[in-house]
Short mmCIF file of C-alpha atoms in Angstrom, two decimals:
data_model
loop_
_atom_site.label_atom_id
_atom_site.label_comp_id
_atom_site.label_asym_id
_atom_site.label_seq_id
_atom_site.Cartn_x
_atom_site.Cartn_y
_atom_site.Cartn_z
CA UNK A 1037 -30.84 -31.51 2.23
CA UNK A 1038 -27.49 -31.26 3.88
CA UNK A 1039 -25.91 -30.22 0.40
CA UNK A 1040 -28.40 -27.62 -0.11
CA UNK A 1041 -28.16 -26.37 3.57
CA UNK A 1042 -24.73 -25.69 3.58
CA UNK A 1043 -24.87 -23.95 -0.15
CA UNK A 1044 -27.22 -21.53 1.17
CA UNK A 1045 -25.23 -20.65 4.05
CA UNK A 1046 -22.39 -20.60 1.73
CA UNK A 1047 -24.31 -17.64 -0.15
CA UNK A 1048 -25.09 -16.15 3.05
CA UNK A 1049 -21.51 -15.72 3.71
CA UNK A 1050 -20.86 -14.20 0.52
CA UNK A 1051 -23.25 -11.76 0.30
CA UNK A 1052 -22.06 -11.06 3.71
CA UNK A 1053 -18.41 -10.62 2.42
CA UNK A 1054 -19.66 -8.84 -0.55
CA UNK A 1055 -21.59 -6.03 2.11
CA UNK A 1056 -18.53 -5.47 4.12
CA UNK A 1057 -16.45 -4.68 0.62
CA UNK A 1058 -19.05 -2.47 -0.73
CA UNK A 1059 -19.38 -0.64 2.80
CA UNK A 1060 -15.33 -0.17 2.75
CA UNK A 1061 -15.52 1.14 -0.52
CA UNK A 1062 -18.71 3.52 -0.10
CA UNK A 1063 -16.60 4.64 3.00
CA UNK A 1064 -13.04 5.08 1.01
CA UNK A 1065 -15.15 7.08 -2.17
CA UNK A 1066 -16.62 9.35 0.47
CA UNK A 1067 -13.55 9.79 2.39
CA UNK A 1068 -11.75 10.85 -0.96
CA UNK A 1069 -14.65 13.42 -1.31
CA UNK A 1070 -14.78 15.05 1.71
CA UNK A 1071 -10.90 15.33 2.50
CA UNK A 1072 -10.61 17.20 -0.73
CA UNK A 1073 -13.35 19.23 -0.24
CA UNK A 1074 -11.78 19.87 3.25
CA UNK A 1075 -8.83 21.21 2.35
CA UNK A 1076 -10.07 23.03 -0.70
CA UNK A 1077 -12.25 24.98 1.58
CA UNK A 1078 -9.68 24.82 4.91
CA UNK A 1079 -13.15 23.10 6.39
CA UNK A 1080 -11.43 21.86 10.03
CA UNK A 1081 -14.52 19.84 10.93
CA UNK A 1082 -15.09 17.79 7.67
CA UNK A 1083 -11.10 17.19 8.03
CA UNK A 1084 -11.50 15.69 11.37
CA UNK A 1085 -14.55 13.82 10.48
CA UNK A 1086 -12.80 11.76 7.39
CA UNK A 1087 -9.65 11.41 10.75
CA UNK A 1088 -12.36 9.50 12.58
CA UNK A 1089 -14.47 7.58 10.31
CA UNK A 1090 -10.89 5.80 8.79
CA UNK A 1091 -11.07 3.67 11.90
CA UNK A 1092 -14.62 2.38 11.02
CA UNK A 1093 -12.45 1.04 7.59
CA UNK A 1094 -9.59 -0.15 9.61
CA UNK A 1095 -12.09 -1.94 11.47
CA UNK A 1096 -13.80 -3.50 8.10
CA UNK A 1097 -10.86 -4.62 7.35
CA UNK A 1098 -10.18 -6.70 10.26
CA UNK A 1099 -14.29 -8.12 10.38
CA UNK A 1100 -13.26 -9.10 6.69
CA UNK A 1101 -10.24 -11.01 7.17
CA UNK A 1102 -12.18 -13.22 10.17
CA UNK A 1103 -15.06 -13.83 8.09
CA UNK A 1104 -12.71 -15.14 4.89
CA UNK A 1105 -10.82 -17.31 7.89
CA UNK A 1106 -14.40 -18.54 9.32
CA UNK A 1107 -15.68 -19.18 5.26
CA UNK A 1108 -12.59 -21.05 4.34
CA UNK A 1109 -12.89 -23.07 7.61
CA UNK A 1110 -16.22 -23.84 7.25
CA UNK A 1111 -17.25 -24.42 3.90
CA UNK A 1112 -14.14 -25.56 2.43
CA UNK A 1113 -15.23 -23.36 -1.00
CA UNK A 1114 -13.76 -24.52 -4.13
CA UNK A 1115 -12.58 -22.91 -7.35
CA UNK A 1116 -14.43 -20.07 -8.63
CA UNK A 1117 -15.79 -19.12 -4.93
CA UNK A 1118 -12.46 -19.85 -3.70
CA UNK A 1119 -10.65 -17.41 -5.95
CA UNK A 1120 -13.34 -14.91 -5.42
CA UNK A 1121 -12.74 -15.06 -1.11
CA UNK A 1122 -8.96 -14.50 -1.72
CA UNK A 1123 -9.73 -11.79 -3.79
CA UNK A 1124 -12.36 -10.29 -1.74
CA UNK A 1125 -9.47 -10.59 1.29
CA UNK A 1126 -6.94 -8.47 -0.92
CA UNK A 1127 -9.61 -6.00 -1.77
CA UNK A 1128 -10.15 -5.09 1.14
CA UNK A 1129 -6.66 -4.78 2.12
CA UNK A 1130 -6.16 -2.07 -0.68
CA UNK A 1131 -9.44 -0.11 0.57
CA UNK A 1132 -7.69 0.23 3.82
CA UNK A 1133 -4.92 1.73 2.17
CA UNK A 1134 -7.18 4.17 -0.37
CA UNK A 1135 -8.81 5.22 3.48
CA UNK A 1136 -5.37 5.63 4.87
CA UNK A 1137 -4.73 8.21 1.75
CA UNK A 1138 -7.77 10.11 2.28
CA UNK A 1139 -6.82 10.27 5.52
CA UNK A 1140 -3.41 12.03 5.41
CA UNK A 1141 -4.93 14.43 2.74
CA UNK A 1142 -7.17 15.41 5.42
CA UNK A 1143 -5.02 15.58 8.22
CA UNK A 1144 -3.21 18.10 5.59
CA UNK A 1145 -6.21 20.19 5.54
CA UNK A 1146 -5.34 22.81 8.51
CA UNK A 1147 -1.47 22.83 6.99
CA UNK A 1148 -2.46 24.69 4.40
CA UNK A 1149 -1.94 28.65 3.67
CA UNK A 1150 -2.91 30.98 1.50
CA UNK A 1151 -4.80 28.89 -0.26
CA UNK A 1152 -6.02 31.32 -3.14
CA UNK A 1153 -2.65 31.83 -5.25
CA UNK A 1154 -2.20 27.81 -5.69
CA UNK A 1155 -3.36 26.78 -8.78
CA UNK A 1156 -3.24 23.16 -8.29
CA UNK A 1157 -5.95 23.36 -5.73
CA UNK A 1158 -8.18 23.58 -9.04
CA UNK A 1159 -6.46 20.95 -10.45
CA UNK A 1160 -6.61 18.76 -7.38
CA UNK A 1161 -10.42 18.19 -7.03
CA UNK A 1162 -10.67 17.23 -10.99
CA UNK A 1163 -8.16 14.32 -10.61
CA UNK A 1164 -9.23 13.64 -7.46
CA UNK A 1165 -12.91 13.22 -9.16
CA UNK A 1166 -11.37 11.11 -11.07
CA UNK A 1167 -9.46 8.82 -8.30
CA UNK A 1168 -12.75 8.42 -6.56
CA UNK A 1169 -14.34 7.29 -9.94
CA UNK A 1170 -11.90 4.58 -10.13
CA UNK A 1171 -12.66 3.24 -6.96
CA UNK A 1172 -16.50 3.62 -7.44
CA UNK A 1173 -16.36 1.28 -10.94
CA UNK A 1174 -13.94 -0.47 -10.18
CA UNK A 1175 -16.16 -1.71 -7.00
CA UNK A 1176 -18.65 -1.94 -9.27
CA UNK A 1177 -16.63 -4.02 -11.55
CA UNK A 1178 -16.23 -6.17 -8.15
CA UNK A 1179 -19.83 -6.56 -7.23
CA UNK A 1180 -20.90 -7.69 -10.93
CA UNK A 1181 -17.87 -9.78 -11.84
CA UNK A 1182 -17.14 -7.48 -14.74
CA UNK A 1183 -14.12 -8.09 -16.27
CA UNK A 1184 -13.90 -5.73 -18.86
CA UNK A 1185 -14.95 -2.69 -16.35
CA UNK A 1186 -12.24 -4.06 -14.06
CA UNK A 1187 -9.85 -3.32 -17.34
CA UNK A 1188 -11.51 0.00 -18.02
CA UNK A 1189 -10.62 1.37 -14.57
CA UNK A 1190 -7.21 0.43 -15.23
CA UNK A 1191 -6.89 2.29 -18.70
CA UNK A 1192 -8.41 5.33 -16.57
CA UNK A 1193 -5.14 5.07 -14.47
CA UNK A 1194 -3.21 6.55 -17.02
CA UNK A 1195 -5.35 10.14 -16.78
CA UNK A 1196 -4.59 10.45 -13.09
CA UNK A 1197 -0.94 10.24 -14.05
CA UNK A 1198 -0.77 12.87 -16.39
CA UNK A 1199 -2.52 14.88 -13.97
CA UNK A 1200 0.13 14.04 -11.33
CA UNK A 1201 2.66 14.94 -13.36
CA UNK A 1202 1.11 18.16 -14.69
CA UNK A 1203 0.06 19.41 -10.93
CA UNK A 1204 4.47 18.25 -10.06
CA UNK A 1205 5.71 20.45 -12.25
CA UNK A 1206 3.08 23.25 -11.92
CA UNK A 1207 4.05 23.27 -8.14
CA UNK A 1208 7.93 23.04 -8.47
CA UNK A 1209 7.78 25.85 -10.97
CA UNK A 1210 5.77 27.99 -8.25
CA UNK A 1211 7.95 26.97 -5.36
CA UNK A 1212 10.87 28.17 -7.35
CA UNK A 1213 9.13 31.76 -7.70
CA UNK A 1214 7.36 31.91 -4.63
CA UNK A 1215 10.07 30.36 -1.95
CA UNK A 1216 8.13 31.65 1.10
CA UNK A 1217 4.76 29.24 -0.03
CA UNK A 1218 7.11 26.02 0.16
CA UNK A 1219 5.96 24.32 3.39
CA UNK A 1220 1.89 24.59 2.14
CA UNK A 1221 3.24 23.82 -1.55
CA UNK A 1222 5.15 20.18 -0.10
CA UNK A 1223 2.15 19.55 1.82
CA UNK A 1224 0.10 20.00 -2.08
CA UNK A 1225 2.65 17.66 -3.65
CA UNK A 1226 2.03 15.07 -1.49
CA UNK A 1227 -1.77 15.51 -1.76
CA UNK A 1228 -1.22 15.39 -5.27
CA UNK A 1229 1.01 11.92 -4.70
CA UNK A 1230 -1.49 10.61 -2.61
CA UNK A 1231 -4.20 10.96 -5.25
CA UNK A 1232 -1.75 9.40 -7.80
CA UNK A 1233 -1.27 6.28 -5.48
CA UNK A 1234 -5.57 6.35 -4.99
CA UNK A 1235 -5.39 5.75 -8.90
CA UNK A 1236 -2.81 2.87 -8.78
CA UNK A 1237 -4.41 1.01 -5.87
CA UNK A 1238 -7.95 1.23 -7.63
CA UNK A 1239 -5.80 -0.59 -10.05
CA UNK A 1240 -4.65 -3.02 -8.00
CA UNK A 1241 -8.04 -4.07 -6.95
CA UNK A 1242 -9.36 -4.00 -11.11
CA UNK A 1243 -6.25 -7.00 -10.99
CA UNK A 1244 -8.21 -8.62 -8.56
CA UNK A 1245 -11.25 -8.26 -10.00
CA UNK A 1246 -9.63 -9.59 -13.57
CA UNK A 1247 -8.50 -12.58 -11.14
CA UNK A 1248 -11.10 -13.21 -9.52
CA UNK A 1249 -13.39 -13.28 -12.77
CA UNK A 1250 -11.38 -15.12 -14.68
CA UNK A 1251 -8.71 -16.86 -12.98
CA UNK A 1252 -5.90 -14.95 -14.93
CA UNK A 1253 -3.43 -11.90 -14.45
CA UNK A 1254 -3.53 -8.75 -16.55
CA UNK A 1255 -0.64 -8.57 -18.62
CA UNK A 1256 1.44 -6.15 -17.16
CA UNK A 1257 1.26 -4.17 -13.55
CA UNK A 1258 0.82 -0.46 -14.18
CA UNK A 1259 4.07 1.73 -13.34
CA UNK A 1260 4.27 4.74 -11.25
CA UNK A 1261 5.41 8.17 -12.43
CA UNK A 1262 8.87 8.32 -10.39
CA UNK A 1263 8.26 12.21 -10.13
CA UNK B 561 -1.30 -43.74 5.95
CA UNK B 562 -3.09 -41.30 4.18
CA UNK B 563 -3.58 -39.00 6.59
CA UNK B 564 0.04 -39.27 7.31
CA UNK B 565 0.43 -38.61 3.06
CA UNK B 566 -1.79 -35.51 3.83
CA UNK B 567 0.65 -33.95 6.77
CA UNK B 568 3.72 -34.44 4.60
CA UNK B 569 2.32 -33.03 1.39
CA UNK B 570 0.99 -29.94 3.99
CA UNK B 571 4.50 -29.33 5.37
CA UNK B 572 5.82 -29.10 2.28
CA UNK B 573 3.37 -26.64 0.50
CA UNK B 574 4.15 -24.44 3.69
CA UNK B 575 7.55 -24.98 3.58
CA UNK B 576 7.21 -23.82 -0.21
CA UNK B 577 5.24 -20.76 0.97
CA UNK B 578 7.48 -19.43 3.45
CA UNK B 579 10.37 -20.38 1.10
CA UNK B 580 8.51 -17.29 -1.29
CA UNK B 581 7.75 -14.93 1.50
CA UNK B 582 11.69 -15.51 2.13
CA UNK B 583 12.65 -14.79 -1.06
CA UNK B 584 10.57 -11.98 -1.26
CA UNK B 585 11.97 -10.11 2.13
CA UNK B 586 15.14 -10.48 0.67
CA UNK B 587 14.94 -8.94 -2.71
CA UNK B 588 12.67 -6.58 -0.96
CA UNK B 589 15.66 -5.75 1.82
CA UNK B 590 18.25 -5.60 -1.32
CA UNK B 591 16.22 -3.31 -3.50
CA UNK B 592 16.02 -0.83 -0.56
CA UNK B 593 19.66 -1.03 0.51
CA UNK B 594 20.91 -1.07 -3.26
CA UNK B 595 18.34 1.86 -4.31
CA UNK B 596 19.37 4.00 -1.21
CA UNK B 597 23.22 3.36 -2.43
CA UNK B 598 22.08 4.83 -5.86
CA UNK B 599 20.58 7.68 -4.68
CA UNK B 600 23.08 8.68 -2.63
CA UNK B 601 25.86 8.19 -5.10
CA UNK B 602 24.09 8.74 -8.49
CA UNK B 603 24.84 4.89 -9.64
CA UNK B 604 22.64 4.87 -12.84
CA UNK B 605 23.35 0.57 -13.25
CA UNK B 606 22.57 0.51 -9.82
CA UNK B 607 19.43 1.65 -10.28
CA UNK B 608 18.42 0.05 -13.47
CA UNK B 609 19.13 -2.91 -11.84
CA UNK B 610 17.01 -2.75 -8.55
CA UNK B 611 14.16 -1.51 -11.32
CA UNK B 612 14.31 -4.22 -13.14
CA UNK B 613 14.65 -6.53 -10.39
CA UNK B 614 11.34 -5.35 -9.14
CA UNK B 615 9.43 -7.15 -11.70
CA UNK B 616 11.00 -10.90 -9.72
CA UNK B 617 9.67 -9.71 -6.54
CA UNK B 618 5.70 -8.97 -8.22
CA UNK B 619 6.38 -12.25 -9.69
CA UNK B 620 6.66 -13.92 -6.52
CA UNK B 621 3.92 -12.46 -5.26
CA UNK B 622 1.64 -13.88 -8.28
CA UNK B 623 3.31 -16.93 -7.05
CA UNK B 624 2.29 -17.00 -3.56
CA UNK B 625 -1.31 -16.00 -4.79
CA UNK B 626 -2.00 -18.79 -6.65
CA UNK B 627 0.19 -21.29 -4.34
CA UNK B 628 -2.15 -20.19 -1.58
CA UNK B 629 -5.20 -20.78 -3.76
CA UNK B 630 -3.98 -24.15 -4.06
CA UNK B 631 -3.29 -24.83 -0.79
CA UNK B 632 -6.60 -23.91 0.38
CA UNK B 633 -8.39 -26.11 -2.23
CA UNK B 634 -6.50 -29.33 -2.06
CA UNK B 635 -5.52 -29.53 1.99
CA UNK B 636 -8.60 -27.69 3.36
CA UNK B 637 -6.33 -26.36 6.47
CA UNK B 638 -7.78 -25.32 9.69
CA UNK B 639 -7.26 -22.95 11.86
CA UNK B 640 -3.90 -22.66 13.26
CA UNK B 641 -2.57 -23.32 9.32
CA UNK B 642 -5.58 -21.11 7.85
CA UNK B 643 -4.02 -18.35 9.64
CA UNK B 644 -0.72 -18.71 8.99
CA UNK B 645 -1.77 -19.17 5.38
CA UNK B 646 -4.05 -16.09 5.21
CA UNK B 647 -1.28 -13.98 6.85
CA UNK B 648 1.35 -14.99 4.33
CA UNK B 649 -0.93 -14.30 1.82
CA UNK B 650 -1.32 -10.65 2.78
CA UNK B 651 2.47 -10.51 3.94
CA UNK B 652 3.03 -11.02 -0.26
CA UNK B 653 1.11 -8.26 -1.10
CA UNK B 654 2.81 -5.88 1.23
CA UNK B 655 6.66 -7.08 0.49
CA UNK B 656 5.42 -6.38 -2.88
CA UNK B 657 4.50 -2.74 -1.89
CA UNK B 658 7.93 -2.25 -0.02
CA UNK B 659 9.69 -3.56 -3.24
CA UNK B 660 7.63 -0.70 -5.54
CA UNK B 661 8.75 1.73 -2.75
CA UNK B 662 12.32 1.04 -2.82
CA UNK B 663 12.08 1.47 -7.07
CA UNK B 664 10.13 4.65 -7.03
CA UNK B 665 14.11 5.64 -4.76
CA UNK B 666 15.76 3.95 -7.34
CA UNK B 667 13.76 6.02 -10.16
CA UNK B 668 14.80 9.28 -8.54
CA UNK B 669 18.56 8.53 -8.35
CA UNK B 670 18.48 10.17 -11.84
CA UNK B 671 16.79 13.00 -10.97
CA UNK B 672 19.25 14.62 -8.44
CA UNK B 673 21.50 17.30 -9.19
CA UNK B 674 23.89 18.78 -6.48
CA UNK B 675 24.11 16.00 -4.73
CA UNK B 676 26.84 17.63 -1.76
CA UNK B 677 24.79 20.15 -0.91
CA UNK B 678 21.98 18.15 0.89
CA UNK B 679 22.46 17.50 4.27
CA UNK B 680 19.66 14.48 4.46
CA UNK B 681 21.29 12.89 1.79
CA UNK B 682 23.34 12.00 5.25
CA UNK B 683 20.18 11.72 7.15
CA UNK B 684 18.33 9.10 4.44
CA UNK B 685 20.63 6.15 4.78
CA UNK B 686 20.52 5.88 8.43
CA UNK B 687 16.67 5.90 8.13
CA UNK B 688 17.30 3.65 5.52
CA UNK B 689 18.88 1.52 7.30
CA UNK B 690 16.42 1.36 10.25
CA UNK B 691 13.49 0.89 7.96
CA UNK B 692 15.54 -2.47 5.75
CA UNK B 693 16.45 -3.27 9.50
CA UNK B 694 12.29 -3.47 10.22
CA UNK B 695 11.72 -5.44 6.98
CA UNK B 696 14.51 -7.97 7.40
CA UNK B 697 13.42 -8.49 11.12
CA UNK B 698 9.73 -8.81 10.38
CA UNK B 699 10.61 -11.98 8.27
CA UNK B 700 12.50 -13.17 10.82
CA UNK B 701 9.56 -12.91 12.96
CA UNK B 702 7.34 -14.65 10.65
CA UNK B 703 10.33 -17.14 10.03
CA UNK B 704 10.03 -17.95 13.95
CA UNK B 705 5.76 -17.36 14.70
CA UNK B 706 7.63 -14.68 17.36
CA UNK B 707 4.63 -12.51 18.35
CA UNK B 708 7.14 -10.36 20.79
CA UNK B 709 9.78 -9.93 17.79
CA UNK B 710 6.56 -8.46 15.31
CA UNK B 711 5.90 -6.29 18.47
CA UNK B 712 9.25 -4.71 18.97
CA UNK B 713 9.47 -4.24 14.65
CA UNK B 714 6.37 -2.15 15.64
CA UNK B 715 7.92 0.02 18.41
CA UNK B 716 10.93 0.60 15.66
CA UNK B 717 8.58 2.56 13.47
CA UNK B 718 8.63 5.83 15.80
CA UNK B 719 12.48 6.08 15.22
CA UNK B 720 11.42 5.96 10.96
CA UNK B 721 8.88 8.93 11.82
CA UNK B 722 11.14 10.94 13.88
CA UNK B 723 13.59 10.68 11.13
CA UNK B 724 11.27 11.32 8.83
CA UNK B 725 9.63 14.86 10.68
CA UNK B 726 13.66 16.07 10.96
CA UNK B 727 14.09 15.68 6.96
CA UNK B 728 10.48 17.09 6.56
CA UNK B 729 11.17 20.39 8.47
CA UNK B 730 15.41 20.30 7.43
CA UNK B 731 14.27 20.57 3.16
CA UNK B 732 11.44 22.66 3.51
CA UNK B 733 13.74 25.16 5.14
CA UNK B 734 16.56 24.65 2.93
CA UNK B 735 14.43 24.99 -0.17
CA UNK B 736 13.37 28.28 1.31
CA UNK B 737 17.11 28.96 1.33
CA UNK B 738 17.96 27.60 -1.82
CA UNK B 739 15.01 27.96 -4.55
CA UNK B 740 17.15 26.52 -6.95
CA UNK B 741 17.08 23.22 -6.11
CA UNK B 742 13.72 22.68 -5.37
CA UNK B 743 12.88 19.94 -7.82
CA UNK B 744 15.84 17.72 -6.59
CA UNK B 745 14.54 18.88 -3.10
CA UNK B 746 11.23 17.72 -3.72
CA UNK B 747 12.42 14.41 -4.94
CA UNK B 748 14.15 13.70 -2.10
CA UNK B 749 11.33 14.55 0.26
CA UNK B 750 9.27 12.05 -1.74
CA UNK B 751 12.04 9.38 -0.83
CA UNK B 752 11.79 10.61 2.91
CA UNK B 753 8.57 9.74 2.53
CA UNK B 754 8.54 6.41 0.60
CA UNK B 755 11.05 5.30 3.67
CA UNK B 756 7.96 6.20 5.95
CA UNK B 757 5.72 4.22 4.32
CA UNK B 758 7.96 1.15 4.06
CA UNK B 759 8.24 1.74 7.78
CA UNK B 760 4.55 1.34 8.07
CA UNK B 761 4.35 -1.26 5.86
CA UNK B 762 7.16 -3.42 7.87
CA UNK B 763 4.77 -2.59 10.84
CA UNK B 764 1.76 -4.07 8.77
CA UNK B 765 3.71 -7.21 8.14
CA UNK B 766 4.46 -7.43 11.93
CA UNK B 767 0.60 -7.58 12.62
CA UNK B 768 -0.19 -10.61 10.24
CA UNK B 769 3.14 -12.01 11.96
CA UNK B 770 1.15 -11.27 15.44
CA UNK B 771 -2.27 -12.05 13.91
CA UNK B 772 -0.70 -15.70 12.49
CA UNK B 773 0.87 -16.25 15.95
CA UNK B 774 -1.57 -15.40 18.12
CA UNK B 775 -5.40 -14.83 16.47
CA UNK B 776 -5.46 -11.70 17.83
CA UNK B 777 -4.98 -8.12 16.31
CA UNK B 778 -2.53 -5.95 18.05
CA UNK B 779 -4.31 -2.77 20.01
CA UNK B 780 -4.23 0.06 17.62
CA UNK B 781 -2.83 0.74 13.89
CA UNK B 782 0.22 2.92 13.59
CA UNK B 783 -0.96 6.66 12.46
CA UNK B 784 1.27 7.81 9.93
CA UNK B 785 2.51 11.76 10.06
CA UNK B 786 0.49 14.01 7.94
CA UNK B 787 3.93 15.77 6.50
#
């Protein structure tokens, strides 16, 4: 009776965990969205709503580290669940992050000029469609203990590189011809950077997800491009 | 007696922990210093070496993962030592962030041509030097449970952004200047930047150090500059 009380408020807790993650993630996906869409369009508003709503993740964050303190505490959760909590705590540690990206691409919205003659502001939304896909299955991954989705969203890692180091050279070759675009061209290299960083920190959390699923480490942490 | 067993074998998976998180901080504090010194003088060896040295420090940090697992399953601590434990476990993850910064400076150190000409090739050590300064105090911190140490890593962050707005607005202008060098420009800006973020991340260390310490979150996260 005792045994069985205490496993059901066990699963209470988890699914509890489990919410918060999914919310942070729902929250970091839409984030990615709108910021690009923001400065795509040079839409102020949307740009200062993705500013605000990062708190609400910061916040997440924090709610999620207490509860994994009050689980542990409590229910003294062994093996399997135990790996799962820890992994649940670094999870959401990276979604902070991915917000914290989203966020400076926004705040980069209103730095932008002339944004017709950059090409990479075509290329920008496709790998940033792809960023937020990584985040989406790889949350996914999370929710159904799917190993070999967690590995999937890492191999997809590997197209938001190229990408990064397409959209690089694309904009070095214009801020060669076009010196007087250079301040909104920077401020397009680092959107580009932050994407690229979206892509490895989805990756981070598919490493949790392997861990957490099966106790093990993927073989080898992905690199960054240096460019 | 057994109880007594308990403490001892406690103390010493602790001791083990922080003996990690110390190891980390310092390969993380080398790899910045040593990867700033190749940058700055073009010392290819020096570079391959904090590169390769990376892969010790995301060792490590596997290390601490499943030391902490460990911990939490065989000595069921509460909450003074929960804390602590949770905290270094999220202080691992970040050194290991700081330690792919400082590589991604090392990476470029190849990629700079004309290296006299830059003035913040000046300018990046001495922020360099603040932000290895934040990283080796922050273990110190954590070394010591000093809640006012984390806070005054914190207030050293505003010195890392000022540098980093000065080196921001001092390339953009000289690439204007100079369209020629843009792509070592741009490299260098991206090292400006990964200083920032190790900044930031020092300042995320100092709130687990506060969080472990005290229980409580410190009032507000830093904002990072949109440049």
């Amino acid at each position: 009776m005792v045994a069985e009380h205490l496993a059901k408020a066990f699963d209470q807790d988890i699914s509890q965990l489990r919410g918060l993650i999914a919310e942070m993630g729902g929250l970091a996906e839409l984030a990615i969205t709108e910021a690009m869409e923001a400065l795509v369009k040079g839409a102020q508003p949307l740009a200062d709503g993705v500013i605000a709503r990062d708190k609400k993740i910061d916040a997440l964050e924090a709610e999620v580290d207490q509860l994994v303190v009050r689980i542990i505490a409590l229910r003294a959760p062994m093996a399997d669940d135990l790996r799962e909590i820890i992994a649940s705590l670094k999870i959401a540690g990276i979604l902070e992050r991915i917000g914290d990206y989203a966020k400076n691409i926004a705040k980069r919205a209103a730095r932008i000029e002339g944004r017709t003659q950059f090409e990479p502001l075509t290329l920008l939304p496709a790998m940033a469609d792809i960023a937020a896909s990584m985040v989406h299955d790889v949350l996914n991954a999370y929710g159904a203990r799917d190993a070999d989705l967690a590995r999937e969203v890492m191999e997809r890692d590997a197209k938001v590189d190229a990408f990064y180091d397409s959209i690089f050279r694309n904009m070095v070759s214009f801020m060669v011809e076009n010196p007087s675009t250079i301040t909104s061209a920077a401020h397009l290299l680092f959107v580009a950077r932050n994407l690229e960083r979206i892509g490895d920190h989805s990756t981070n959390i598919a490493e949790q997800v392997y861990f957490a699923a099966t106790g093990g480490q993927l073989a080898d942490r992905t690199d960054r491009p240096a460019n």
